[in-house]
Coordinates of C-alpha atoms and ligand atoms in Angstrom, one line a residue:
M1 CA -28.7 26.8 55.9
T2 CA -25.1 25.9 55.4
N3 CA -25.3 23.4 58.3
N4 CA -28.4 21.8 57.1
H5 CA -26.8 21.4 53.8
F6 CA -23.8 19.9 55.3
G7 CA -25.9 17.5 57.4
L8 CA -27.7 16.4 54.2
D9 CA -24.4 15.7 52.5
L10 CA -23.2 13.5 55.4
F11 CA -26.4 11.5 55.0
K12 CA -25.8 11.2 51.3
I13 CA -22.3 9.9 51.8
R14 CA -23.5 7.2 54.1
A15 CA -26.1 6.1 51.6
Y16 CA -23.5 6.0 48.8
W17 CA -21.2 3.8 50.9
L18 CA -24.1 1.5 51.6
M19 CA -24.8 1.2 47.9
I20 CA -21.2 0.6 47.0
T21 CA -20.9 -2.2 49.6
L22 CA -24.0 -3.8 48.3
L23 CA -22.7 -3.6 44.7
I24 CA -19.4 -5.2 45.7
L25 CA -21.3 -8.0 47.5
C26 CA -23.5 -8.5 44.5
A27 CA -20.7 -8.6 42.1
S28 CA -19.3 -11.7 43.8
C29 CA -22.6 -13.5 43.2
S30 CA -21.8 -15.9 40.3
N31 CA -24.8 -15.2 38.2
N32 CA -24.6 -11.4 38.1
P33 CA -24.2 -10.6 34.4
V34 CA -23.0 -7.0 34.8
A35 CA -20.0 -7.4 36.9
S36 CA -18.9 -11.0 36.4
K37 CA -16.0 -11.8 34.0
P38 CA -17.2 -12.1 30.4
T39 CA -17.7 -15.6 29.2
V40 CA -17.5 -17.3 25.8
A41 CA -21.3 -17.2 25.7
D42 CA -21.1 -13.4 26.2
A43 CA -18.6 -13.1 23.4
E44 CA -20.9 -15.1 21.1
K45 CA -23.8 -12.9 22.0
F46 CA -21.8 -9.8 21.5
V47 CA -20.6 -10.9 18.0
A48 CA -24.1 -11.7 16.9
E49 CA -25.4 -8.3 18.0
A50 CA -22.3 -6.6 16.6
E51 CA -22.9 -8.2 13.2
K52 CA -26.5 -6.9 13.1
R53 CA -25.4 -3.4 14.0
Y54 CA -22.5 -3.5 11.6
L55 CA -24.7 -4.7 8.7
A56 CA -27.3 -2.0 9.3
V57 CA -24.8 0.9 9.3
T58 CA -23.0 -0.6 6.3
I59 CA -26.1 -0.7 4.2
K60 CA -27.0 2.9 5.2
D61 CA -23.5 4.0 4.3
S62 CA -23.6 2.2 0.9
R63 CA -26.9 3.9 -0.1
A64 CA -25.7 7.4 0.8
S65 CA -22.3 6.8 -0.8
W66 CA -24.0 5.5 -4.0
I67 CA -26.1 8.6 -4.3
Q68 CA -23.2 10.9 -3.7
S69 CA -21.0 9.2 -6.3
N70 CA -23.8 9.3 -8.8
F71 CA -24.8 12.9 -8.1
I72 CA -22.0 15.0 -6.6
T73 CA -23.5 18.0 -4.9
D74 CA -22.8 19.8 -1.6
D75 CA -25.8 18.2 -0.1
T76 CA -25.0 14.6 -1.1
E77 CA -21.5 15.1 0.2
V78 CA -22.9 16.0 3.6
I79 CA -25.4 13.1 3.6
A80 CA -22.6 10.6 2.6
A81 CA -20.3 12.0 5.2
E82 CA -22.9 11.6 7.9
A83 CA -23.5 8.0 7.0
R84 CA -19.8 7.3 6.9
D85 CA -19.4 9.0 10.2
E86 CA -22.0 6.7 11.7
L87 CA -20.4 3.6 10.3
T88 CA -16.9 4.5 11.6
K89 CA -18.4 5.4 14.9
V90 CA -20.2 2.1 15.3
V91 CA -17.3 0.0 14.2
K92 CA -15.1 1.9 16.6
E93 CA -17.5 1.4 19.5
L94 CA -17.8 -2.3 18.8
A95 CA -14.1 -2.8 18.5
E96 CA -13.6 -1.0 21.8
E97 CA -16.3 -3.1 23.4
S98 CA -14.8 -6.3 22.1
R99 CA -11.7 -5.6 24.1
K100 CA -13.4 -7.0 27.2
F101 CA -12.9 -10.4 25.7
D102 CA -9.1 -9.9 25.4
G103 CA -7.3 -12.8 27.0
L104 CA -10.3 -15.0 27.0
S105 CA -9.9 -18.3 25.0
L106 CA -12.5 -18.0 22.3
P107 CA -13.7 -20.4 19.6
E108 CA -11.8 -19.7 16.4
D109 CA -14.8 -18.4 14.6
I110 CA -15.6 -15.8 17.2
A111 CA -12.0 -14.7 17.6
R112 CA -11.7 -14.3 13.8
K113 CA -14.9 -12.2 13.7
I114 CA -13.6 -9.9 16.5
K115 CA -10.3 -9.5 14.6
L116 CA -12.2 -8.7 11.4
L117 CA -14.4 -6.2 13.1
K118 CA -11.4 -4.1 14.1
L119 CA -10.3 -4.1 10.4
A120 CA -13.8 -3.6 8.9
V121 CA -13.3 0.0 7.8
P122 CA -10.3 1.2 5.8
L123 CA -10.3 4.4 7.8
P124 CA -10.6 4.2 11.5
A125 CA -11.7 7.4 13.2
P126 CA -10.5 9.1 16.3
S127 CA -12.9 8.9 19.2
D128 CA -13.3 12.7 19.5
P129 CA -16.5 13.3 17.5
K130 CA -15.3 16.6 16.1
E131 CA -12.1 14.9 14.8
R132 CA -14.1 12.0 13.5
E133 CA -16.5 14.2 11.6
E134 CA -13.6 16.3 10.2
L135 CA -11.9 13.1 9.0
T136 CA -14.9 11.8 7.2
R137 CA -15.8 15.2 5.7
T138 CA -12.2 15.5 4.4
V139 CA -12.2 12.1 2.6
V140 CA -15.6 12.7 1.1
K141 CA -14.5 16.1 -0.1
M142 CA -11.3 14.8 -1.6
E143 CA -13.1 12.1 -3.6
S144 CA -15.6 14.7 -4.8
L145 CA -12.9 17.1 -5.9
Y146 CA -11.2 14.3 -7.8
G147 CA -14.6 13.3 -9.3
K148 CA -15.4 16.8 -10.4
G149 CA -11.8 17.4 -11.6
K150 CA -11.4 19.2 -14.9
Y151 CA -8.8 20.9 -17.0
C152 CA -10.0 24.0 -18.7
P153 CA -7.2 25.0 -21.2
D154 CA -8.9 28.4 -22.0
G155 CA -10.0 29.2 -18.4
E156 CA -13.3 28.3 -16.7
T157 CA -15.4 30.0 -19.4
G158 CA -13.9 27.9 -22.2
K159 CA -14.3 24.3 -23.0
C160 CA -13.2 22.0 -20.1
L161 CA -11.8 18.5 -20.4
S162 CA -12.8 15.8 -18.0
L163 CA -10.5 13.0 -16.9
G164 CA -12.1 10.8 -19.5
D165 CA -11.3 13.3 -22.2
L166 CA -7.8 13.7 -21.1
E167 CA -7.3 9.9 -20.9
T168 CA -8.5 9.6 -24.5
I169 CA -5.8 12.2 -25.5
L170 CA -3.1 10.2 -23.6
A171 CA -4.3 7.0 -25.3
E172 CA -4.6 8.2 -28.9
N173 CA -2.5 11.3 -29.4
R174 CA 1.1 10.8 -30.5
N175 CA 2.3 14.4 -30.3
P176 CA 4.5 14.6 -27.3
E177 CA 3.7 18.3 -26.6
E178 CA 0.0 17.7 -26.6
L179 CA 0.5 14.6 -24.5
K180 CA 2.4 16.7 -22.0
K181 CA -0.3 19.4 -21.9
A182 CA -3.0 16.8 -21.2
W183 CA -0.8 15.2 -18.5
L184 CA -0.1 18.5 -16.8
G185 CA -3.8 19.5 -17.2
W186 CA -5.0 16.6 -15.1
H187 CA -2.2 16.9 -12.5
Q188 CA -3.4 20.4 -11.6
V189 CA -6.6 18.8 -10.1
S190 CA -4.9 17.6 -6.9
P191 CA -2.9 20.5 -5.3
P192 CA -6.2 22.0 -3.9
Y193 CA -6.5 19.0 -1.6
R194 CA -2.9 18.6 -0.7
K195 CA -3.4 20.2 2.7
D196 CA -6.5 18.2 3.3
Y197 CA -4.5 15.1 2.6
A198 CA -2.0 15.9 5.3
R199 CA -4.8 16.5 7.8
F200 CA -6.4 13.2 6.8
V201 CA -3.1 11.4 7.4
L202 CA -2.9 12.9 10.9
L203 CA -6.4 12.0 11.9
G204 CA -6.4 8.6 10.2
N205 CA -3.3 7.7 12.1
K206 CA -4.9 8.8 15.3
G207 CA -7.8 6.6 14.7
A208 CA -5.5 3.7 13.8
S209 CA -3.4 4.1 16.9
E210 CA -6.5 4.2 19.1
M211 CA -7.4 0.9 17.6
G212 CA -4.0 -0.5 18.7
F213 CA -2.2 -0.2 15.4
K214 CA 1.2 1.5 14.9
D215 CA -0.3 3.7 12.1
L216 CA -2.8 3.5 9.3
G217 CA -0.4 1.7 7.0
A218 CA 0.3 -0.9 9.7
M219 CA -3.4 -1.4 10.0
W220 CA -3.9 -2.0 6.3
R221 CA -1.0 -4.5 6.3
S222 CA -2.7 -6.3 9.2
N223 CA -5.5 -7.5 7.0
Y224 CA -3.7 -10.5 5.5
D225 CA -3.8 -13.2 8.2
M226 CA -0.1 -12.6 9.0
E227 CA 2.0 -10.0 10.8
P228 CA 2.1 -6.6 9.1
D229 CA 5.9 -6.9 8.6
A230 CA 5.6 -10.4 7.1
F231 CA 3.1 -9.0 4.6
A232 CA 5.5 -6.3 3.5
A233 CA 8.2 -8.9 3.1
E234 CA 5.8 -11.0 1.0
M235 CA 5.1 -8.1 -1.3
E236 CA 8.8 -7.6 -1.8
R237 CA 9.4 -11.3 -2.4
L238 CA 6.8 -11.2 -5.2
W239 CA 8.2 -8.0 -6.7
Q240 CA 11.7 -9.5 -6.8
Q241 CA 10.2 -12.6 -8.6
V242 CA 8.6 -10.5 -11.4
K243 CA 11.2 -7.6 -11.7
P244 CA 13.3 -9.2 -14.4
L245 CA 10.2 -9.6 -16.6
Y246 CA 9.3 -5.9 -16.1
D247 CA 12.9 -4.8 -16.7
S248 CA 12.9 -6.7 -20.1
L249 CA 9.7 -5.0 -21.1
H250 CA 10.8 -1.6 -20.0
T251 CA 14.1 -1.8 -21.9
Y252 CA 12.3 -2.9 -25.1
V253 CA 9.6 -0.2 -24.8
R254 CA 12.3 2.4 -24.3
G255 CA 13.8 1.3 -27.6
K256 CA 10.5 1.6 -29.4
L257 CA 9.7 5.0 -27.9
R258 CA 13.1 6.3 -28.9
Q259 CA 12.4 5.2 -32.5
K260 CA 9.1 7.0 -32.4
Y261 CA 10.0 10.2 -30.5
G262 CA 13.7 10.5 -30.8
D263 CA 16.6 11.1 -28.4
A264 CA 15.4 14.6 -27.4
V265 CA 12.2 13.2 -25.9
V266 CA 13.3 9.7 -24.8
P267 CA 16.8 9.4 -23.2
A268 CA 19.0 6.4 -23.9
S269 CA 19.2 5.7 -20.2
G270 CA 17.6 6.8 -17.0
P271 CA 13.9 7.2 -16.4
I272 CA 11.4 7.6 -19.3
P273 CA 9.0 10.6 -19.3
A274 CA 5.6 9.6 -17.9
H275 CA 3.4 11.1 -20.6
L276 CA 4.4 8.7 -23.4
F277 CA 2.8 5.4 -22.2
G278 CA -0.8 6.0 -23.3
N279 CA -2.1 6.2 -19.7
M280 CA -2.4 9.1 -17.3
W281 CA -0.4 7.2 -14.6
S282 CA 1.8 5.1 -16.9
Q283 CA 0.3 2.2 -15.1
Q284 CA -1.0 0.2 -18.1
W285 CA 0.6 0.6 -21.5
A286 CA -1.7 -1.3 -24.0
N287 CA -2.8 2.0 -25.6
I288 CA 0.7 2.3 -27.2
Y289 CA 0.6 -1.1 -28.6
D290 CA 0.7 0.5 -32.1
V291 CA 4.1 2.1 -31.2
V292 CA 5.7 -1.0 -29.7
K293 CA 4.2 -4.0 -31.5
P294 CA 6.5 -6.7 -32.7
Q295 CA 6.9 -6.4 -36.5
T296 CA 7.4 -10.1 -36.8
S297 CA 4.1 -11.1 -35.3
A298 CA 1.1 -11.8 -37.6
P299 CA -1.7 -9.3 -37.0
A300 CA -4.4 -10.6 -34.7
Y301 CA -7.5 -8.5 -34.3
D302 CA -8.4 -5.2 -32.8
L303 CA -11.2 -5.6 -30.4
T304 CA -11.9 -1.8 -30.2
K305 CA -12.4 -1.7 -34.0
V306 CA -14.7 -4.8 -33.9
L307 CA -16.8 -3.3 -31.1
T308 CA -17.2 0.1 -32.8
A309 CA -17.8 -1.4 -36.2
R310 CA -20.7 -3.4 -34.7
K311 CA -22.1 -0.3 -33.0
T312 CA -21.9 -2.1 -29.6
D313 CA -23.5 0.0 -26.9
A314 CA -22.6 0.2 -23.2
K315 CA -25.3 -2.3 -22.1
Q316 CA -24.2 -4.8 -24.7
M317 CA -20.7 -4.5 -23.4
V318 CA -21.9 -5.5 -20.0
K319 CA -24.0 -8.3 -21.5
Y320 CA -20.8 -9.8 -23.0
G321 CA -19.3 -10.0 -19.5
E322 CA -22.5 -11.6 -18.1
T323 CA -22.5 -14.2 -20.8
F324 CA -19.1 -15.4 -19.7
F325 CA -20.1 -15.8 -16.1
N326 CA -23.4 -17.5 -17.1
S327 CA -21.4 -20.0 -19.1
L328 CA -19.8 -21.1 -15.8
D329 CA -23.2 -21.6 -14.4
F330 CA -23.1 -18.6 -12.0
Q331 CA -26.4 -17.2 -11.0
T332 CA -27.7 -14.5 -13.3
L333 CA -27.5 -10.8 -12.4
P334 CA -30.7 -9.6 -10.9
N335 CA -33.1 -7.2 -12.7
T336 CA -32.2 -4.6 -10.2
F337 CA -28.6 -4.7 -11.5
W338 CA -29.8 -3.6 -14.9
D339 CA -32.2 -1.0 -13.5
R340 CA -30.0 0.6 -11.0
S341 CA -26.4 0.5 -12.4
L342 CA -24.8 3.5 -14.2
F343 CA -23.2 2.6 -17.5
L344 CA -22.9 6.0 -19.2
K345 CA -21.4 9.3 -18.1
P346 CA -24.4 11.6 -17.6
Q347 CA -24.2 15.0 -19.3
D348 CA -26.2 16.9 -16.8
R349 CA -24.5 16.2 -13.5
E350 CA -21.2 15.4 -11.9
V351 CA -20.4 11.7 -11.1
V352 CA -17.4 9.7 -9.9
C353 CA -16.5 8.0 -13.2
H354 CA -13.8 5.7 -11.8
A355 CA -15.3 2.2 -12.4
S356 CA -16.6 0.4 -9.3
A357 CA -18.8 -2.5 -8.3
W358 CA -21.3 -2.1 -5.5
D359 CA -23.0 -4.3 -3.0
I360 CA -25.8 -2.2 -1.6
D361 CA -27.7 -4.5 0.7
N362 CA -25.2 -7.4 1.1
Q363 CA -27.7 -9.6 -0.6
K364 CA -28.7 -9.2 -4.2
D365 CA -28.7 -5.5 -4.8
V366 CA -25.4 -5.4 -6.7
R367 CA -24.6 -2.6 -9.1
L368 CA -22.0 -1.4 -11.5
K369 CA -21.0 2.3 -11.8
M370 CA -18.9 3.1 -14.8
C371 CA -18.6 5.6 -17.6
I372 CA -18.2 3.0 -20.3
K373 CA -16.3 3.8 -23.5
I374 CA -16.6 1.3 -26.3
N375 CA -13.1 -0.1 -26.5
D376 CA -10.9 -3.0 -25.6
E377 CA -9.8 -1.6 -22.3
D378 CA -13.4 -1.1 -21.0
F379 CA -14.4 -4.5 -22.3
T380 CA -11.8 -5.9 -19.9
T381 CA -12.7 -3.6 -17.1
I382 CA -16.3 -4.7 -17.3
H383 CA -15.2 -8.3 -16.6
H384 CA -13.1 -7.0 -13.8
E385 CA -16.1 -5.2 -12.2
L386 CA -18.5 -8.1 -12.7
G387 CA -16.0 -10.3 -10.9
H388 CA -16.6 -8.1 -7.9
N389 CA -20.4 -8.4 -8.2
Y390 CA -20.3 -12.2 -8.6
Y391 CA -18.0 -12.5 -5.6
Q392 CA -20.4 -10.3 -3.6
M393 CA -23.4 -12.5 -4.6
A394 CA -21.5 -15.7 -3.9
Y395 CA -20.6 -14.8 -0.3
A396 CA -24.0 -13.1 0.5
P397 CA -25.1 -16.1 2.6
Q398 CA -22.1 -15.7 4.9
P399 CA -22.5 -13.8 8.2
P400 CA -21.9 -10.1 7.7
L401 CA -18.3 -10.1 9.0
Y402 CA -17.4 -12.8 6.5
Q403 CA -19.0 -11.1 3.5
N404 CA -15.8 -10.2 1.9
S405 CA -13.1 -11.8 -0.2
A406 CA -10.4 -14.1 1.2
N407 CA -8.1 -11.0 1.1
D408 CA -8.6 -7.9 -0.9
G409 CA -6.3 -9.1 -3.7
F410 CA -8.8 -12.0 -4.3
H411 CA -11.6 -9.5 -4.9
E412 CA -9.6 -7.7 -7.5
A413 CA -8.4 -10.8 -9.2
I414 CA -11.6 -12.7 -10.0
G415 CA -12.9 -10.6 -12.9
D416 CA -9.4 -10.3 -14.3
T417 CA -9.0 -14.1 -14.2
I418 CA -12.2 -14.4 -16.3
A419 CA -10.8 -11.8 -18.7
L420 CA -7.7 -14.0 -19.2
S421 CA -10.1 -16.5 -20.8
V422 CA -11.1 -13.9 -23.4
T423 CA -9.0 -15.7 -26.0
P424 CA -9.3 -15.6 -29.8
E425 CA -11.1 -18.9 -29.6
Y426 CA -13.6 -17.5 -27.1
L427 CA -14.2 -14.3 -29.2
K428 CA -14.9 -16.5 -32.2
K429 CA -17.3 -18.6 -30.2
I430 CA -19.4 -15.6 -29.2
G431 CA -19.2 -14.3 -32.7
L432 CA -17.1 -11.2 -32.2
I433 CA -14.4 -12.3 -34.6
D434 CA -14.7 -14.6 -37.7
N435 CA -11.4 -16.4 -37.7
V436 CA -9.1 -17.5 -34.9
P437 CA -5.6 -16.2 -35.8
D438 CA -2.9 -18.9 -35.9
E439 CA -0.1 -19.2 -33.4
K440 CA 2.0 -16.7 -35.3
A441 CA -0.2 -14.0 -33.8
D442 CA 0.5 -15.0 -30.3
L443 CA 3.6 -12.9 -29.8
G444 CA 1.5 -9.7 -30.5
L445 CA -1.3 -10.9 -28.2
L446 CA 1.2 -11.6 -25.5
M447 CA 2.8 -8.2 -25.9
R448 CA -0.5 -6.4 -25.8
L449 CA -1.4 -8.2 -22.5
A450 CA 2.0 -7.7 -21.0
L451 CA 1.7 -4.0 -21.7
D452 CA -1.2 -4.1 -19.2
K453 CA -0.4 -6.8 -16.8
V454 CA 3.4 -6.7 -16.5
A455 CA 3.7 -2.9 -16.9
F456 CA 1.3 -2.5 -14.0
L457 CA 3.3 -4.5 -11.4
P458 CA 5.7 -1.8 -10.2
F459 CA 2.9 0.8 -10.1
G460 CA 0.7 -1.6 -8.1
Y461 CA 3.6 -2.0 -5.7
L462 CA 4.7 1.6 -5.3
V463 CA 1.4 3.4 -4.6
D464 CA 1.2 1.8 -1.1
Q465 CA 4.9 2.0 -0.6
W466 CA 4.3 5.7 -0.8
R467 CA 1.3 5.7 1.6
W468 CA 3.0 3.3 4.1
K469 CA 5.9 5.8 4.3
V470 CA 3.5 8.8 4.6
F471 CA 1.4 7.1 7.3
S472 CA 4.5 6.0 9.3
G473 CA 5.8 9.6 9.2
E474 CA 8.9 8.6 7.2
V475 CA 7.7 11.0 4.5
G476 CA 6.3 14.2 5.8
P477 CA 3.9 16.6 4.1
G478 CA 6.9 18.7 2.9
D479 CA 8.2 15.8 0.9
Y480 CA 5.0 14.2 -0.6
N481 CA 5.9 14.9 -4.2
K482 CA 9.6 14.2 -4.0
A483 CA 9.0 10.8 -2.3
W484 CA 6.4 10.0 -4.9
W485 CA 8.7 10.6 -7.9
E486 CA 11.6 8.8 -6.1
L487 CA 9.4 5.7 -6.0
R488 CA 8.1 6.2 -9.5
E489 CA 11.7 6.3 -10.8
K490 CA 12.9 3.4 -8.6
Y491 CA 10.2 1.0 -9.5
Q492 CA 8.7 2.1 -12.8
G493 CA 11.7 3.7 -14.2
I494 CA 9.7 6.8 -15.2
A495 CA 10.0 10.6 -14.6
P496 CA 7.6 13.5 -14.7
P497 CA 7.5 15.2 -18.1
V498 CA 8.6 18.5 -16.5
P499 CA 10.3 19.2 -13.2
R500 CA 7.9 19.0 -10.2
S501 CA 7.9 20.6 -6.8
E502 CA 6.0 20.5 -3.5
A503 CA 3.5 22.9 -5.0
N504 CA 2.3 19.9 -6.9
F505 CA 0.5 16.9 -5.4
D506 CA 1.0 14.2 -8.0
P507 CA 0.0 11.1 -5.9
G508 CA -3.3 12.9 -5.3
A509 CA -4.0 12.8 -9.1
K510 CA -4.6 9.0 -8.8
Y511 CA -8.1 8.2 -7.7
H512 CA -7.2 5.7 -4.9
V513 CA -5.2 8.3 -2.9
P514 CA -7.9 11.0 -2.4
A515 CA -10.6 8.2 -2.2
N516 CA -8.5 6.3 0.4
V517 CA -8.6 2.9 -1.3
P518 CA -5.7 0.7 -0.4
Y519 CA -3.7 -0.3 -3.5
A520 CA -1.5 -3.3 -2.6
R521 CA -4.6 -5.4 -3.5
Y522 CA -4.1 -4.7 -7.2
F523 CA -0.5 -5.8 -7.1
L524 CA -1.5 -9.1 -5.4
A525 CA -4.4 -9.4 -7.9
H526 CA -2.0 -9.1 -10.9
I527 CA 0.0 -12.1 -9.6
L528 CA -3.0 -14.1 -8.3
Q529 CA -5.1 -13.9 -11.5
F530 CA -2.4 -15.8 -13.4
Q531 CA -2.1 -18.4 -10.5
F532 CA -5.9 -18.8 -10.6
H533 CA -6.0 -19.0 -14.4
R534 CA -3.2 -21.7 -14.4
A535 CA -5.1 -23.7 -11.8
L536 CA -8.5 -23.4 -13.6
C537 CA -6.9 -24.5 -16.9
R538 CA -5.3 -27.4 -15.1
E539 CA -8.7 -28.3 -13.6
A540 CA -10.3 -28.1 -17.1
G541 CA -7.6 -30.5 -18.4
I542 CA -6.5 -27.9 -21.0
K543 CA -2.9 -28.5 -21.9
G544 CA -1.0 -26.2 -24.2
P545 CA 0.1 -22.6 -23.6
L546 CA -1.8 -20.7 -20.9
N547 CA -2.6 -17.8 -23.3
R548 CA -4.7 -20.1 -25.5
C549 CA -6.7 -21.5 -22.6
S550 CA -10.2 -20.4 -22.0
I551 CA -12.5 -21.8 -19.3
Y552 CA -15.5 -20.5 -21.1
G553 CA -18.5 -22.8 -20.8
N554 CA -16.8 -25.2 -18.3
K555 CA -19.3 -25.7 -15.5
Q556 CA -17.1 -28.0 -13.5
V557 CA -14.4 -25.3 -13.3
G558 CA -17.1 -22.7 -12.6
D559 CA -18.3 -24.9 -9.7
R560 CA -14.7 -25.0 -8.2
L561 CA -14.4 -21.2 -8.5
Q562 CA -17.9 -20.6 -7.1
K563 CA -17.1 -22.7 -4.0
M564 CA -14.0 -20.6 -3.3
L565 CA -16.0 -17.4 -3.8
A566 CA -18.7 -18.7 -1.4
M567 CA -16.2 -19.1 1.4
G568 CA -16.0 -15.3 1.6
Q569 CA -13.6 -14.2 4.3
S570 CA -14.6 -17.1 6.7
R571 CA -11.2 -18.7 6.6
P572 CA -7.6 -17.4 6.4
W573 CA -6.8 -16.7 2.7
P574 CA -4.3 -19.5 2.2
E575 CA -7.1 -21.9 2.7
A576 CA -9.2 -20.2 0.0
L577 CA -6.2 -20.2 -2.3
K578 CA -5.7 -23.9 -1.6
A579 CA -9.4 -24.7 -2.3
L580 CA -9.0 -23.2 -5.7
T581 CA -5.5 -23.9 -6.7
G582 CA -4.2 -26.7 -4.4
E583 CA -1.4 -24.2 -3.5
D584 CA -1.2 -22.2 -0.3
K585 CA 1.3 -19.6 -1.2
I586 CA 1.0 -16.7 -3.7
D587 CA 3.2 -17.7 -6.5
A588 CA 4.5 -15.5 -9.3
T589 CA 5.7 -18.4 -11.4
A590 CA 2.3 -18.5 -13.1
I591 CA 2.6 -15.0 -14.6
L592 CA 6.2 -15.8 -15.5
D593 CA 5.1 -19.0 -17.2
Y594 CA 2.4 -17.2 -19.1
F595 CA 4.8 -14.6 -20.5
A596 CA 7.9 -16.9 -20.9
P597 CA 7.8 -16.9 -24.7
L598 CA 7.5 -13.1 -24.7
K599 CA 10.4 -12.8 -22.2
T600 CA 12.7 -14.8 -24.4
W601 CA 11.8 -12.7 -27.4
L602 CA 12.2 -9.4 -25.5
D603 CA 15.6 -10.4 -24.3
E604 CA 16.7 -11.3 -27.9
Q605 CA 15.4 -7.9 -29.1
N606 CA 17.1 -6.0 -26.3
K607 CA 20.4 -7.8 -27.1
L608 CA 20.1 -6.9 -30.8
L609 CA 19.4 -3.3 -29.9
A610 CA 22.3 -3.1 -27.5
A611 CA 24.6 -4.4 -30.1
K612 CA 23.6 -1.7 -32.6
Ligands
X8Z701 O1 -9.4 0.8 -9.7 C1 -9.5 -0.2 -10.4 C2 -10.8 -0.9 -10.8 C3 -11.8 -0.7 -9.7 S1 -11.5 -1.7 -8.3 C4 -11.3 -0.2 -12.0 N1 -8.3 -0.7 -10.9 C5 -7.0 -0.1 -10.5 C6 -6.8 1.2 -11.2 O2 -7.7 1.6 -12.0 O3 -5.9 1.9 -10.8 C7 -8.2 -1.9 -11.7 C8 -6.7 -2.0 -12.1 C9 -6.0 -1.1 -11.1
ZN702 ZN1 -11.7 -3.7 -8.7

């Protein structure tokens, strides 16, 4: 039997050799599609197929993720994780397959699409299916824990406060002890997923390195049509441009907070405690306008009061936003937007309240998910979110891999650009206020806006400074919190209200960290929106100060904006910037111009204060 068996094997070996020889001979035939060198035509075919597959898995992922964010349960978490798993798997496979075209001279369009394919997910997964599943499960779990996060001052059986409730305390309460309690209450939500975060970093980096990037941070920085290091340098250049403006605001606000809370709470120098800025992350400070407002400025209007007095409801708030875009001749929001969006925090189930704009089918099924409060802040946020939805509708005709903004900062900047046109004149036009306050009120209005837009800049910069360091390994899990507060002090000039340790996980108390949403985009957007606004006002022929310019109702300007939005990600972003502004560099002089009168005033005040 053994011999026979052996004899049979010898026969098999001969047959295999014959087959291999035939295959080699065949491979040299020029029209053999399997073994010949890939051609440009092959690459074009590959990209067309890849886009189809990519689109299909993206839509599945969006639907599952929509349901999970609107209805957080163990089951929806699993379903969302499965869909995300499939999406990352497919993108990974396609990216790997695309390597066969490396070194081939491809048409620009095809080369760009292949590059974008590799960057199509913010979280690349390792190829080991177990690790990939673990990574997706971890991120979905962290976002859910954040979404469900609550502070129960009297234990689980007592009344619990959601993030929304705690944010209201931070915004409205002026008792430093109660503010501290609310701040601490929210910051106990994140330590339970601190370990998960460390694991996520490890696996995410593994995925990034398999895709050919140094680490996940380097991969994020590669998405700006320039080298990752050049992008980091660009961010620093912009920060240095705006830092003097931030410093003036910070110094002035310190003075006002000291007047309000005294020396024991607010020191004369060094970082300011983080719980006093009216915001959980001290990232936007407009809620303490009452504390810091310039006494010399004439009173303008209080939009929150106007909206509440009129009993405006959530849907009407969104309608106000839509009215603006309509006036620019943008296409109207489809009926499905109104049927399928979430505007109010449901009482009977857990949802992710952090505002977001969705594009479910990459065509017209756009939606808004937001737990709207009737106030000034959410009025602006609605414009922000609708900016995303109108961008999505504008680039819908583009091929799937171009259905995105020029860079992610553009996506974040569009709605904010529109909100910059929400001037007193505009509010009068739509009947929200009766009289346009005269120019003596401008200082107050500039201050209120600076408390949001200028105060935000260092925060917008530092969140990803932290993550870049974490992803590169410069900051290890044992130093997460320490590194976070070093950056908060260095850039924002703030400190935690009580000493913190590595038992805390304060970066995790900011939505974008557990949800893994890159943050540099918001920093860019805060610079870009002023550059866009300046260009659109110029296009409209509106002279005079930028803060009095509104593009409301200007269809010619709307058309220019629409054309840029419709480009999607089809061209490198400097071209999109040029199409809109005539400039091809991001330029912080627009935000500096906008706030120039305020800066002069702040510096005078700060001098007076220092002389006292
Ligand atoms: O997350 C957002 C938007 C959704 S893209 C509401 N923003 C950042 C934040 O809340 O931290 C807008 C400003 C910065
Ligand atoms: Zn946004």
